[in-house]
Amino acid sequence: MHIIAIDAMGGDNSPVEIVKGAVTSLNQFLVDKKIKIILVGKENIIRDELKSYTYDENLIEIKNATEIIKSDEAAMSIRTKKDSSIVVGLNLLKENKADSFISAGSTGALLSGATLKIKRINGISRPALATLLPNKKGFSLMLDSGANVDCKPSYLLDFSLLGIAYMENVLGIENPRVGLVNVGTEKEKGNTLTKEVYEILSSANINFIGNIEARDISSGICDVVVCDGFAGNLILKTAEGYSKFIFDTIKKELTSNIMNKIGAFLSKKAFKKIKKSFDYAEIGGAPFLGLTSLVIKTHGSATHRDIVGAINQSYKFYNGKMIEKLEHLMNLTTNNKIQI
Amino acid sequence: MHIIAIDAMGGDNSPVEIVKGAVTSLNQFLVDKKIKIILVGKENIIRDELKSYTYDENLIEIKNATEIIKSDEAAMSIRTKKDSSIVVGLNLLKENKADSFISAGSTGALLSGATLKIKRINGISRPALATLLPNKKGFSLMLDSGANVDCKPSYLLDFSLLGIAYMENVLGIENPRVGLVNVGTEKEKGNTLTKEVYEILSSANINFIGNIEARDISSGICDVVVCDGFAGNLILKTAEGYSKFIFDTIKKELTSNIMNKIGAFLSKKAFKKIKKSFDYAEIGGAPFLGLTSLVIKTHGSATHRDIVGAINQSYKFYNGKMIEKLEHLMNLTTNNKIQI
């Protein structure tokens, strides 16, 4: 049975949406009783919230945590708030009482806490935050998307291996193509870091397609997009900012006069579909990969749909025996059976 | 009189659109005969092209250049193709036969050539490519957007000063706000580079608003967006890629059934307006700032409108006495009158 700890106090819509997501997901899974959920947070609040639902009480447990780390608190608050839902949740992983931990709370606190408390997979130098980006053909996984802002070249080989394993086992993509984010596609392009990484990835036994430009990510040029965490954060936030800018502009323009309003009404369904294609709640959150347990960061405004998505993601990860596969992969790499 | 050299052979639409842009602009300016244009490239081709137009022959000159550097050629082709339109054009600047050079040709060749041939403004360590990005309130200028992929912290102070001077004198913005692109807004956020740059910009006598996140650029949070050239390239190309992705998806969806088609038809005008707000041809190209002459890079698919925009931009730059102002600013900085 897959045991998932969930931060019931994290994010803007906690605990309502978090608890709703947990129960919804549990009731979907219930047929074969494959998962068990531990809701982490203020016990009385969670218990009250649970009263609205019908569910198998053996499959939801509450783990009391009296403190909350707010989303704008510094990462290092994990040191002072030892009874916060994030710290208590991570301790469940550390003590093998849960297989994964899902939180919509402070990214900094979650990543720092996970890095400090959870053992890394043997051979992985740094865990990486991975984000699924929508593209013309589906999704690509970008890592690192923010955990490591200063990277040594070798880290990016680790990120590639983590990304390959994830895309193969969780999204079912065969022989995933890896692209290195750079300022141009030619081999000799880039800064000091990417030039060295290019050499390393070229001689590794992976499906490396070479340098890619940031504009090609959305065309689905590769499955695993590799970059340092500073670059990943920029890409993510630029895409977010400009998508919002465009949709806001469209909305403003389309409601500015009566003809446009009629036009907008008639094409409403199409717009819904468009917005949906940019909404990847179904896929879940951003997995923090490279640790011996799975930590999933869902966004601060996560709704129950995101929680359901993250639980599905966690289950696939567990069912695909990702940790074991990654450990095996790293062993091969270390033993030079995968040539690097 | 402002003398502008233009690469007639650069970009996908050369020479047709380049020559058309030059003549169009000249005829707009003609009233007070403020500018003179030198078209650089294969003389016979340019002469043929010019036959379609009526213009003051004293104000357009042709400078023959027998070679062309293609857009996908390596930057260092400037060393072998000494009679290319880019090299010949830059030589006109070097020999003070022109005040500015506009090209839609190879970015790498143009920037490398300009860096090698044209003198830097005293005190500027590296020239930077500056790009105007549309935002909710107008435009912000991002630099460096690709010329320097590895930067020392002090370069980014230079970029800030160049950006301030440009926004004040070319776009008429008072006391421009400078933002440093980072992974978070808090002071302590960032990688090794941005942390050091934060300190430098904080103690400089400029309107520094602190760290900004990439998603805030489109909301118009500041006028001058400062980052290293690697980061700038990522931001630019991510914005480009995702904007295209969104517009393509919208187009596909809105033409997929008859109701949507009617909707799209009714809101056609609004869509045109939206697309226009993302079209910054009127503003011109990306100026390469920090040199004692102005070099403007317009995009590879530049049409005559972009050329007209770039010529206007060049004129404003010249008329605003930008080079002199920048030299003065750098003197002040060097003399510690602007505290850094």
PDB file of C-alpha atoms in Angstrom, chain A residues 136 270 273-274, chain B residues 246-257 260:
ATOM      1  CA  LYS A 136       2.233  21.414 -28.770  1.00  0.00           C
ATOM      2  CA  ALA A 270     -13.066  27.230 -27.811  1.00  0.00           C
ATOM      3  CA  LYS A 273     -10.575  24.441 -24.371  1.00  0.00           C
ATOM      4  CA  ILE A 274      -7.604  26.732 -24.901  1.00  0.00           C
TER       5      ILE A 274
ATOM      6  CA  ILE B 246      -0.786  30.603 -27.295  1.00  0.00           C
ATOM      7  CA  PHE B 247      -1.680  32.460 -30.494  1.00  0.00           C
ATOM      8  CA  ASP B 248      -1.320  29.255 -32.531  1.00  0.00           C
ATOM      9  CA  THR B 249      -3.581  27.371 -30.112  1.00  0.00           C
ATOM     10  CA  ILE B 250      -6.162  30.162 -30.227  1.00  0.00           C
ATOM     11  CA  LYS B 251      -6.096  30.219 -34.014  1.00  0.00           C
ATOM     12  CA  LYS B 252      -6.514  26.469 -34.241  1.00  0.00           C
ATOM     13  CA  GLU B 253      -9.373  26.398 -31.756  1.00  0.00           C
ATOM     14  CA  LEU B 254     -11.183  29.413 -33.175  1.00  0.00           C
ATOM     15  CA  THR B 255     -11.288  27.968 -36.674  1.00  0.00           C
ATOM     16  CA  SER B 256     -12.300  24.482 -35.626  1.00  0.00           C
ATOM     17  CA  ASN B 257     -16.088  24.792 -36.022  1.00  0.00           C
ATOM     18  CA  ASN B 260     -16.118  29.550 -33.349  1.00  0.00           C
TER      19      ASN B 260
END
